[in-house]
C-alpha cells in the first residue's frame, strides 16, 4: 500500500478509459494508483462486442469526429478524438499481436476474445509501473489547496495532487456501474447533464404492442427516423422485433436521439417503391396480396401487415387501389411511438454526464483544479460500432498527456 502522498495521480475506475489513462501516465514517469471497487477488472470490455470487443471504428472521420457523437456540445470531443485516432489504437493492438477483423461499417473486432484487449491494457499499465487497488471501495474525497486530494478508501487514506475519474455511466448496474462520478462532480461544483439510457431497446405499451408480439425474433433492414424536420436523425440498419418492443442496431442507434413522447418513422422496404410495385403486381398477378408483398419484405411481416385489414385478404388483382396505397404507406412510413426504453439494465451506454462546459476539451481537467473526468462519465456519447471505446481511449490519452 502506498504511503499518503506517494502517488502523483489517482485514477478511479479500472475500465476502458481508466486502464488506458493509468498506463499512459505511468509510462510518462508518473506514480499512478488505479482503483476500482469491482472484483473483476474491465467487465464492460469483457462483455463488449459479443465477447470480441468492437474496440474502435475505422470510419470515424478525424476531421469531423463529432458526426458520430452526441452531447450538449457535440464539438467538445473533436480535440481529443483528432489527437488520438482509431489508427493509433489499431497500431497499439497490432504491436500486441492481437488479430482483428472488420465486420460492418468500419467496426473492428478481435478475432479471438475481448480478454486480449484487457490483457493489452494491463500490460501497458505494468510497463508504466501502475499500482492497482482492486477491489477497493472509495468513500469521501476531500480537497485542500496546496495539499491536493485526500481519499478515504477501503484500504485506508490516500492522497494525490491529481485525481482522474473514470467510473463510467449507469449502464449494467449488475456489473458495477454507479453514479459515483456524477456525485463527485456535483460535490466539486460541476454541472451534470441528467443521465439517461442510450443505445437501448425501445418498449411499447402492452395493448398497443399485442398485434406485433408474434413477430419476436424477426430481423430486417430498415430506414428509421426521429425528430422534427429541422433536426431529423436517420439510420439505415437492421431492426429486430422482440417480445416487448424493438431492438437491433437501427433501434439502438435511434434510441440515443429519441425524445420521450416522440414517434419513430420506419420504412420496412428502404429503396423499394412499394406503392408502384403493388400497382404493377395488380395488373399482372392473381396471387394473394400477402404473397406479393413478401417479395419486398419478410413473409412474416407481410402476413402481419396484411392481416390487419380484411380488405386485403384477397388476390391482388381484386384489391381496391386505395387499400393497396394504404398498405404501401404503412410499409414505407410506419409510425409508432415508444412508451419507454428497456432502461440501464439493457442500455449499452449512458447519455448525459459531467457537463462539458465545465471541462477542458484539451486536457479533460475540470474547473476544479487537478480533478479530471474521462470516458463515459462525460457528456459525450458515441454511436454504436466502436465509437464509445474510441472516446474512452482518446479522452484518456488527452488527459494522460496533461497530467
Ligand atoms: P467503464 O464502464 O468501462 O469502466 C468504469 C469502471 O469504474 C468500472 O470498472 C467500474 O467497476 C468502476 N467504478 C464504477 N463505480 C465505481 C466506484 N464507485 N468506485 C470505484 N470504481 C467504480 N463500446 C464500444 O465502443 N464497442 C463495443 O463493442 C461495446 N459493447 C458494449 C456492450 C455492452 C453490453 C455494454 C454495456 C457496453 C458496450 N460498449 C461498447 C460501451 C463501452 O463498454 C463503454 O462505453 C466503455 O466501457 C466506457 O469506458 P469507461 O472506462 O468510461 O467506463
Short mmCIF file of C-alpha atoms and ligand atoms in Angstrom, two decimals:
data_model
loop_
_atom_site.label_atom_id
_atom_site.label_comp_id
_atom_site.label_asym_id
_atom_site.label_seq_id
_atom_site.Cartn_x
_atom_site.Cartn_y
_atom_site.Cartn_z
CA UNK A 1 0.00 0.00 0.00
CA UNK A 2 1.33 3.45 -0.91
CA UNK A 3 2.07 5.93 1.85
CA UNK A 4 0.00 9.16 1.89
CA UNK A 5 1.22 11.47 -0.79
CA UNK A 6 3.15 8.72 -2.54
CA UNK A 7 1.17 9.00 -5.77
CA UNK A 8 1.24 11.71 -8.42
CA UNK A 9 -2.20 10.75 -9.67
CA UNK A 10 -5.06 8.52 -8.58
CA UNK A 11 -7.29 7.08 -11.29
CA UNK A 12 -10.70 5.90 -10.05
CA UNK A 13 -12.31 3.23 -12.25
CA UNK A 14 -10.34 0.47 -13.99
CA UNK A 15 -12.49 0.22 -17.11
CA UNK A 16 -11.53 1.14 -20.65
CA UNK A 17 -10.65 4.80 -20.02
CA UNK A 18 -9.10 4.34 -16.56
CA UNK A 19 -6.80 1.48 -17.58
CA UNK A 20 -5.62 3.27 -20.70
CA UNK A 21 -5.02 6.56 -18.91
CA UNK A 22 -3.20 4.91 -15.99
CA UNK A 23 -0.84 3.03 -18.34
CA UNK A 24 -0.03 6.12 -20.41
CA UNK A 25 0.51 8.30 -17.33
CA UNK A 26 2.72 5.65 -15.73
CA UNK A 27 4.81 5.42 -18.89
CA UNK A 28 5.32 9.19 -18.74
CA UNK A 29 7.05 8.63 -15.40
CA UNK A 30 4.18 9.45 -13.05
CA UNK A 31 3.43 7.35 -9.98
CA UNK A 32 -0.09 6.15 -10.62
CA UNK A 33 -2.62 4.43 -8.38
CA UNK A 34 -5.53 2.78 -10.20
CA UNK A 35 -8.53 1.86 -8.02
CA UNK A 36 -11.77 0.02 -8.74
CA UNK A 37 -14.47 -1.30 -6.46
CA UNK A 38 -15.19 -4.30 -8.71
CA UNK A 39 -13.93 -7.84 -8.08
CA UNK A 40 -13.09 -8.27 -11.75
CA UNK A 41 -11.26 -5.87 -13.98
CA UNK A 42 -12.81 -4.17 -17.05
CA UNK A 43 -16.06 -6.11 -17.07
CA UNK A 44 -17.56 -3.99 -19.84
CA UNK A 45 -14.67 -4.64 -22.18
CA UNK A 46 -15.06 -8.35 -21.46
CA UNK A 47 -18.76 -8.44 -22.42
CA UNK A 48 -18.46 -5.94 -25.27
CA UNK A 49 -18.98 -6.82 -28.91
CA UNK A 50 -20.45 -10.21 -28.02
CA UNK A 51 -17.18 -11.12 -26.24
CA UNK A 52 -14.94 -9.92 -29.08
CA UNK A 53 -14.82 -6.18 -28.25
CA UNK A 54 -15.64 -3.82 -31.10
CA UNK A 55 -12.65 -1.78 -29.95
CA UNK A 56 -12.72 1.09 -32.48
CA UNK A 57 -14.23 2.23 -35.77
CA UNK A 58 -12.23 2.91 -38.89
CA UNK A 59 -14.96 5.16 -40.35
CA UNK A 60 -14.50 7.81 -37.66
CA UNK A 61 -13.71 10.96 -39.61
CA UNK A 62 -10.86 12.56 -37.68
CA UNK A 63 -11.55 15.95 -39.30
CA UNK A 64 -15.20 15.90 -38.16
CA UNK A 65 -15.46 13.21 -35.47
CA UNK A 66 -18.43 14.93 -33.84
CA UNK A 67 -20.67 13.43 -36.56
CA UNK A 68 -20.67 10.15 -34.63
CA UNK A 69 -21.16 11.61 -31.15
CA UNK A 70 -23.90 13.38 -29.22
CA UNK A 71 -23.75 15.63 -26.18
CA UNK A 72 -24.56 19.15 -25.03
CA UNK A 73 -21.60 20.41 -27.08
CA UNK A 74 -21.03 17.99 -29.98
CA UNK A 75 -17.74 19.77 -30.82
CA UNK A 76 -16.21 19.11 -27.39
CA UNK A 77 -14.95 15.65 -28.43
CA UNK A 78 -13.11 16.91 -31.52
CA UNK A 79 -9.82 17.85 -29.95
CA UNK A 80 -9.23 14.55 -28.15
CA UNK A 81 -10.52 12.38 -31.00
CA UNK A 82 -8.37 14.10 -33.58
CA UNK A 83 -5.25 13.86 -31.39
CA UNK A 84 -5.71 10.12 -30.69
CA UNK A 85 -7.15 8.41 -33.74
CA UNK A 86 -8.52 4.93 -34.43
CA UNK A 87 -5.32 4.29 -36.42
CA UNK A 88 -3.18 4.93 -33.34
CA UNK A 89 -5.20 2.45 -31.31
CA UNK A 90 -5.04 -0.08 -34.17
CA UNK A 91 -1.24 0.28 -34.16
CA UNK A 92 -1.21 -0.46 -30.41
CA UNK A 93 -3.41 -3.53 -30.95
CA UNK A 94 -1.04 -4.70 -33.71
CA UNK A 95 2.04 -4.13 -31.53
CA UNK A 96 0.46 -6.51 -29.01
CA UNK A 97 -0.05 -9.11 -31.75
CA UNK A 98 -3.86 -9.09 -31.46
CA UNK A 99 -5.57 -10.30 -34.63
CA UNK A 100 -8.71 -8.41 -35.65
CA UNK A 101 -11.20 -8.06 -38.47
CA UNK A 102 -13.66 -5.50 -39.83
CA UNK A 103 -17.26 -6.61 -39.57
CA UNK A 104 -19.59 -3.85 -40.78
CA UNK A 105 -19.30 -0.11 -41.43
CA UNK A 106 -15.73 0.20 -40.16
CA UNK A 107 -16.29 -1.75 -36.93
CA UNK A 108 -13.14 -3.59 -35.76
CA UNK A 109 -13.42 -6.69 -33.57
CA UNK A 110 -10.84 -9.08 -32.07
CA UNK A 111 -10.63 -12.39 -33.96
CA UNK A 112 -10.24 -14.05 -30.57
CA UNK A 113 -11.58 -12.68 -27.32
CA UNK A 114 -12.09 -9.27 -25.73
CA UNK A 115 -9.80 -10.54 -22.95
CA UNK A 116 -6.92 -9.77 -25.33
CA UNK A 117 -7.74 -6.05 -25.14
CA UNK A 118 -7.90 -6.25 -21.33
CA UNK A 119 -4.55 -8.08 -21.23
CA UNK A 120 -3.06 -5.45 -23.56
CA UNK A 121 -4.21 -2.62 -21.28
CA UNK A 122 -2.89 -4.45 -18.21
CA UNK A 123 0.47 -4.95 -19.95
CA UNK A 124 0.57 -1.20 -20.70
CA UNK A 125 -0.15 -0.49 -17.02
CA UNK A 126 2.60 -2.90 -15.97
CA UNK A 127 5.01 -1.10 -18.34
CA UNK A 128 4.09 2.12 -16.54
CA UNK A 129 4.56 0.63 -13.06
CA UNK A 130 0.92 1.33 -12.15
CA UNK A 131 -0.21 0.29 -8.66
CA UNK A 132 -3.60 -1.49 -8.63
CA UNK A 133 -6.01 -1.49 -5.72
CA UNK A 134 -8.89 -3.76 -6.61
CA UNK A 135 -11.39 -4.45 -5.21
CA UNK A 136 -11.23 -1.29 -3.17
CA UNK A 137 -14.14 0.97 -2.27
CA UNK A 138 -13.77 4.73 -2.47
CA UNK A 139 -15.61 6.86 0.08
CA UNK A 140 -15.22 10.53 0.97
CA UNK A 141 -12.94 12.68 -1.17
CA UNK A 142 -11.68 15.92 0.33
CA UNK A 143 -9.56 18.71 -1.15
CA UNK A 144 -7.38 21.33 0.42
CA UNK A 145 -5.45 23.92 -1.63
CA UNK A 146 -1.76 23.11 -1.50
CA UNK A 147 -2.43 19.61 -0.17
CA UNK A 148 -4.45 18.21 -3.05
CA UNK A 149 -6.98 15.41 -2.81
CA UNK A 150 -7.46 13.10 0.16
CA UNK A 151 -9.41 9.88 -0.47
CA UNK A 152 -10.91 7.62 2.18
CA UNK A 153 -10.80 4.11 0.75
CA UNK A 154 -11.35 0.51 1.78
CA UNK A 155 -7.54 0.32 2.14
CA UNK A 156 -7.12 3.48 4.17
CA UNK A 157 -6.48 7.10 3.31
CA UNK A 158 -4.50 8.04 0.23
CA UNK A 159 -3.54 11.45 -1.19
CA UNK A 160 -2.52 12.86 -4.53
CA UNK A 161 -2.42 16.26 -6.21
CA UNK A 162 -4.49 14.95 -9.14
CA UNK A 163 -7.49 12.65 -9.42
CA UNK A 164 -8.87 11.20 -12.66
CA UNK A 165 -12.47 9.99 -12.54
CA UNK A 166 -13.13 7.15 -14.99
CA UNK A 167 -16.08 5.48 -13.32
CA UNK A 168 -18.24 5.25 -16.44
CA UNK A 169 -22.03 5.58 -16.71
CA UNK A 170 -25.03 3.86 -15.16
CA UNK A 171 -25.50 1.10 -17.72
CA UNK A 172 -25.49 -2.51 -16.48
CA UNK A 173 -25.55 -1.90 -12.72
CA UNK A 174 -25.23 -5.67 -12.16
CA UNK A 175 -21.55 -5.46 -13.21
CA UNK A 176 -20.58 -2.50 -11.06
CA UNK A 177 -21.92 0.70 -12.67
CA UNK A 178 -22.52 3.51 -10.16
CA UNK A 179 -23.33 7.21 -10.11
CA UNK A 180 -20.04 7.91 -8.30
CA UNK A 181 -18.68 10.22 -11.00
CA UNK A 182 -21.80 12.37 -11.15
CA UNK A 183 -21.95 12.70 -7.35
CA UNK A 184 -18.29 13.66 -7.19
CA UNK A 185 -18.74 16.23 -9.95
CA UNK A 186 -21.65 17.77 -8.05
CA UNK A 187 -19.62 17.78 -4.82
CA UNK A 188 -16.96 19.91 -6.53
CA UNK A 189 -19.50 22.30 -8.03
CA UNK A 190 -19.52 20.94 -11.58
CA UNK A 191 -22.71 20.70 -13.62
CA UNK A 192 -24.09 17.32 -14.67
CA UNK A 193 -26.37 16.78 -17.68
CA UNK A 194 -29.08 14.39 -16.40
CA UNK A 195 -28.08 10.86 -17.42
CA UNK A 196 -30.38 8.65 -19.50
CA UNK A 197 -30.08 5.20 -21.08
CA UNK A 198 -28.80 5.23 -24.67
CA UNK A 199 -28.11 2.58 -27.31
CA UNK A 200 -31.03 0.81 -25.69
CA UNK A 201 -34.01 -1.27 -26.92
CA UNK A 202 -37.32 0.61 -27.03
CA UNK A 203 -40.56 -0.66 -25.48
CA UNK A 204 -44.21 -0.14 -26.43
CA UNK A 205 -47.42 -0.23 -24.36
CA UNK A 206 -48.72 -3.80 -23.75
CA UNK A 207 -52.02 -3.40 -25.64
CA UNK A 208 -50.50 -1.40 -28.49
CA UNK A 209 -47.81 -4.00 -28.94
CA UNK A 210 -50.06 -7.10 -28.85
CA UNK A 211 -50.54 -7.26 -32.68
CA UNK A 212 -46.74 -7.33 -33.18
CA UNK A 213 -45.66 -9.58 -30.30
CA UNK A 214 -45.78 -12.65 -32.57
CA UNK A 215 -43.07 -11.10 -34.74
CA UNK A 216 -40.46 -11.54 -31.95
CA UNK A 217 -37.19 -12.73 -33.46
CA UNK A 218 -37.80 -11.20 -36.90
CA UNK A 219 -34.88 -9.07 -38.16
CA UNK A 220 -34.83 -6.95 -41.31
CA UNK A 221 -33.02 -3.91 -42.73
CA UNK A 222 -34.99 -0.67 -42.29
CA UNK A 223 -34.70 3.06 -42.60
CA UNK A 224 -35.57 4.55 -39.20
CA UNK A 225 -36.00 8.22 -38.35
CA UNK A 226 -37.00 10.50 -35.49
CA UNK A 227 -37.05 14.21 -34.71
CA UNK A 228 -38.54 17.27 -36.31
CA UNK A 229 -37.95 18.24 -39.96
CA UNK A 230 -35.19 20.62 -38.82
CA UNK A 231 -33.43 18.10 -36.61
CA UNK A 232 -34.11 14.79 -38.30
CA UNK A 233 -31.94 11.77 -37.48
CA UNK A 234 -31.98 8.80 -39.83
CA UNK A 235 -30.26 5.40 -39.74
CA UNK A 236 -30.22 2.61 -42.31
CA UNK A 237 -29.59 -0.53 -40.26
CA UNK A 238 -31.14 -3.81 -39.12
CA UNK A 239 -34.18 -3.79 -36.84
CA UNK A 240 -35.20 -6.67 -34.56
CA UNK A 241 -38.70 -7.33 -33.20
CA UNK A 242 -38.67 -8.51 -29.57
CA UNK A 243 -41.46 -9.64 -27.21
CA UNK A 244 -41.58 -6.19 -25.58
CA UNK A 245 -40.71 -3.93 -28.48
CA UNK A 246 -37.93 -3.14 -30.93
CA UNK A 247 -34.19 -3.65 -30.82
CA UNK A 248 -31.31 -4.31 -33.24
CA UNK A 249 -28.70 -1.79 -34.42
CA UNK A 250 -31.28 0.52 -36.08
CA UNK A 251 -33.24 0.93 -32.88
CA UNK A 252 -30.21 1.14 -30.57
CA UNK A 253 -28.81 3.93 -32.74
CA UNK A 254 -32.06 5.92 -32.92
CA UNK A 255 -32.69 5.45 -29.17
CA UNK A 256 -29.82 7.84 -28.38
CA UNK A 257 -31.68 10.59 -30.27
CA UNK A 258 -35.25 9.63 -29.33
CA UNK A 259 -37.15 12.03 -27.05
CA UNK A 260 -39.92 10.59 -24.83
CA UNK A 261 -43.30 11.06 -26.50
CA UNK A 262 -41.85 11.43 -29.99
CA UNK A 263 -42.80 8.97 -32.76
CA UNK A 264 -40.44 6.85 -34.85
CA UNK A 265 -40.90 6.59 -38.62
CA UNK A 266 -39.89 3.23 -40.03
CA UNK A 267 -39.54 2.24 -43.68
CA UNK A 268 -39.55 -1.58 -43.86
CA UNK A 269 -38.59 -1.64 -47.53
CA UNK A 270 -35.92 1.06 -47.95
CA UNK A 271 -35.09 1.71 -51.57
CA UNK A 272 -38.26 -0.01 -52.84
CA UNK A 273 -41.25 1.91 -54.22
CA UNK A 274 -43.85 -0.35 -52.59
CA UNK A 275 -46.80 1.61 -53.97
CA UNK A 276 -45.59 1.28 -57.56
CA UNK A 277 -44.64 -2.38 -57.09
CA UNK A 278 -48.11 -3.28 -55.73
CA UNK A 279 -49.85 -1.29 -58.50
CA UNK A 280 -47.74 -3.14 -61.06
CA UNK A 281 -48.48 -6.53 -59.46
CA UNK A 282 -52.21 -5.75 -59.57
CA UNK A 283 -52.01 -5.54 -63.38
CA UNK A 284 -50.28 -8.87 -63.92
CA UNK A 285 -50.81 -11.16 -60.91
CA UNK A 286 -53.60 -13.12 -59.23
CA UNK A 287 -51.55 -14.03 -56.18
CA UNK A 288 -52.73 -13.05 -52.70
CA UNK A 289 -51.62 -9.60 -51.61
CA UNK A 290 -49.52 -11.02 -48.74
CA UNK A 291 -47.62 -13.19 -51.23
CA UNK A 292 -46.83 -10.24 -53.49
CA UNK A 293 -45.75 -8.13 -50.53
CA UNK A 294 -43.49 -10.97 -49.36
CA UNK A 295 -41.32 -10.23 -52.40
CA UNK A 296 -40.44 -6.87 -50.81
CA UNK A 297 -40.35 -7.58 -47.05
CA UNK A 298 -40.02 -10.80 -45.00
CA UNK A 299 -43.12 -13.04 -45.29
CA UNK A 300 -43.87 -12.84 -41.53
CA UNK A 301 -44.05 -9.06 -41.71
CA UNK A 302 -46.14 -9.19 -44.91
CA UNK A 303 -48.62 -11.58 -43.24
CA UNK A 304 -48.86 -9.44 -40.11
CA UNK A 305 -49.44 -6.19 -42.01
CA UNK A 306 -51.94 -7.63 -44.48
CA UNK A 307 -53.67 -9.49 -41.61
CA UNK A 308 -54.64 -6.16 -40.03
CA UNK A 309 -57.14 -5.33 -42.79
CA UNK A 310 -59.98 -7.59 -44.04
CA UNK A 311 -59.99 -5.72 -47.36
CA UNK A 312 -56.51 -7.10 -48.05
CA UNK A 313 -57.37 -10.81 -47.62
CA UNK A 314 -57.73 -11.44 -51.34
CA UNK A 315 -55.88 -11.81 -54.66
CA UNK A 316 -54.12 -8.60 -55.59
CA UNK A 317 -55.99 -8.16 -58.89
CA UNK A 318 -59.25 -7.84 -56.86
CA UNK A 319 -57.89 -5.26 -54.40
CA UNK A 320 -59.03 -1.63 -54.34
CA UNK A 321 -56.32 0.87 -55.33
CA UNK A 322 -56.98 2.81 -52.13
CA UNK A 323 -56.41 -0.28 -49.94
CA UNK A 324 -53.12 -1.04 -51.73
CA UNK A 325 -51.97 2.58 -51.32
CA UNK A 326 -52.77 2.50 -47.61
CA UNK A 327 -50.82 -0.75 -47.24
CA UNK A 328 -47.82 0.68 -49.11
CA UNK A 329 -47.94 3.73 -46.84
CA UNK A 330 -47.89 1.56 -43.71
CA UNK A 331 -44.89 -0.40 -45.02
CA UNK A 332 -42.88 2.66 -46.10
CA UNK A 333 -43.92 5.03 -43.31
CA UNK A 334 -44.93 3.03 -40.24
CA UNK A 335 -45.24 5.48 -37.39
CA UNK A 336 -45.16 4.24 -33.82
CA UNK A 337 -44.43 5.96 -30.51
CA UNK A 338 -42.35 4.05 -27.93
CA UNK A 339 -43.65 4.07 -24.37
CA UNK A 340 -40.11 3.96 -23.00
CA UNK A 341 -36.78 2.12 -23.05
CA UNK A 342 -35.52 -1.10 -21.52
CA UNK A 343 -33.52 1.10 -19.12
CA UNK A 344 -29.99 0.83 -17.75
CA UNK A 345 -30.19 -2.97 -17.44
CA UNK A 346 -30.08 -3.24 -21.23
CA UNK A 347 -28.53 0.09 -22.28
CA UNK A 348 -25.10 -0.16 -23.86
CA UNK A 349 -24.20 3.34 -22.71
CA UNK A 350 -25.39 6.29 -20.66
CA UNK A 351 -26.02 9.60 -22.40
CA UNK A 352 -25.58 12.81 -20.40
CA UNK A 353 -22.96 13.07 -17.66
CA UNK A 354 -20.42 15.60 -16.50
CA UNK A 355 -21.21 18.81 -18.36
CA UNK A 356 -18.54 19.58 -20.96
CA UNK A 357 -18.90 23.31 -20.24
CA UNK A 358 -17.06 22.56 -17.00
CA UNK A 359 -14.24 20.54 -18.63
CA UNK A 360 -11.29 21.42 -20.85
CA UNK A 361 -11.58 19.70 -24.23
CA UNK A 362 -7.76 19.72 -24.42
CA UNK A 363 -7.00 18.02 -21.10
CA UNK A 364 -10.30 16.80 -19.57
CA UNK A 365 -9.44 18.79 -16.45
CA UNK A 366 -12.50 20.22 -14.75
CA UNK A 367 -12.97 23.72 -13.41
CA UNK A 368 -11.87 22.23 -10.09
CA UNK A 369 -8.05 22.18 -10.48
CA UNK A 370 -6.50 18.72 -10.54
CA UNK A 371 -9.81 16.92 -11.00
CA UNK A 372 -10.24 15.21 -14.39
CA UNK A 373 -13.12 13.25 -15.97
CA UNK A 374 -12.66 10.81 -18.86
CA UNK A 375 -14.66 8.20 -20.76
CA UNK A 376 -18.37 7.59 -20.48
CA UNK A 377 -18.88 9.63 -17.29
CA UNK A 378 -18.52 12.72 -19.52
CA UNK A 379 -21.48 14.06 -21.55
CA UNK A 380 -20.13 12.54 -24.78
CA UNK A 381 -21.97 9.54 -26.25
CA UNK A 382 -20.90 7.73 -29.38
CA UNK A 383 -22.81 5.79 -31.98
CA UNK A 384 -22.94 2.03 -31.86
CA UNK A 385 -19.94 0.42 -33.51
CA UNK A 386 -16.74 1.06 -31.51
CA UNK A 387 -17.17 4.83 -31.14
CA UNK A 388 -17.63 4.69 -27.37
CA UNK A 389 -14.38 2.80 -26.86
CA UNK A 390 -12.61 5.24 -29.17
CA UNK A 391 -13.88 8.08 -26.97
CA UNK A 392 -12.60 6.22 -23.89
CA UNK A 393 -9.13 5.81 -25.48
CA UNK A 394 -8.97 9.37 -26.85
CA UNK A 395 -10.18 11.15 -23.71
CA UNK A 396 -7.81 9.02 -21.60
CA UNK A 397 -4.94 9.93 -23.91
CA UNK A 398 -5.73 13.67 -23.82
CA UNK A 399 -5.83 13.53 -20.04
CA UNK A 400 -2.66 11.44 -19.64
CA UNK A 401 -0.67 13.90 -21.76
CA UNK A 402 -1.73 16.75 -19.48
CA UNK A 403 -1.17 15.14 -16.07
P1 LIG B 1 -16.29 1.50 -17.84
O1 LIG B 1 -17.71 1.23 -17.55
O2 LIG B 1 -15.58 0.67 -18.86
O3 LIG B 1 -15.44 1.47 -16.50
C1 LIG B 1 -15.85 2.09 -15.31
C2 LIG B 1 -15.14 1.42 -14.16
O4 LIG B 1 -15.40 2.19 -12.99
C3 LIG B 1 -15.66 0.01 -13.89
O5 LIG B 1 -14.57 -0.89 -13.83
C4 LIG B 1 -16.40 0.13 -12.56
O6 LIG B 1 -16.27 -1.05 -11.75
C5 LIG B 1 -15.66 1.30 -11.91
N1 LIG B 1 -16.48 2.00 -10.93
C6 LIG B 1 -17.76 2.43 -11.05
N2 LIG B 1 -18.17 3.00 -9.92
C7 LIG B 1 -17.12 2.95 -9.06
C8 LIG B 1 -16.96 3.38 -7.72
N3 LIG B 1 -17.95 3.94 -7.02
N4 LIG B 1 -15.75 3.16 -7.11
C9 LIG B 1 -14.76 2.55 -7.80
N5 LIG B 1 -14.86 2.11 -9.05
C10 LIG B 1 -16.05 2.32 -9.69
N6 LIG B 1 -18.50 0.21 -26.78
C11 LIG B 1 -17.81 0.06 -27.93
O7 LIG B 1 -17.17 1.02 -28.37
N7 LIG B 1 -17.78 -1.15 -28.57
C12 LIG B 1 -18.46 -2.24 -28.10
O8 LIG B 1 -18.39 -3.33 -28.67
C13 LIG B 1 -19.26 -2.07 -26.94
N8 LIG B 1 -20.02 -3.09 -26.47
C14 LIG B 1 -20.74 -2.93 -25.31
C15 LIG B 1 -21.53 -3.98 -24.85
C16 LIG B 1 -22.24 -3.85 -23.66
C17 LIG B 1 -23.14 -4.97 -23.20
C18 LIG B 1 -22.13 -2.65 -22.91
C19 LIG B 1 -22.85 -2.49 -21.61
C20 LIG B 1 -21.35 -1.61 -23.39
C21 LIG B 1 -20.66 -1.72 -24.59
N9 LIG B 1 -19.90 -0.67 -25.10
C22 LIG B 1 -19.21 -0.83 -26.27
C23 LIG B 1 -19.75 0.61 -24.37
C24 LIG B 1 -18.40 0.62 -23.64
O9 LIG B 1 -18.27 -0.58 -22.90
C25 LIG B 1 -18.29 1.81 -22.70
O10 LIG B 1 -18.63 2.99 -23.38
C26 LIG B 1 -16.88 1.92 -22.14
O11 LIG B 1 -16.58 0.76 -21.40
C27 LIG B 1 -16.75 3.15 -21.24
O12 LIG B 1 -15.48 3.15 -20.65
P2 LIG B 1 -15.24 3.82 -19.23
O13 LIG B 1 -13.87 3.47 -18.86
O14 LIG B 1 -15.66 5.22 -19.26
O15 LIG B 1 -16.26 3.07 -18.25
#
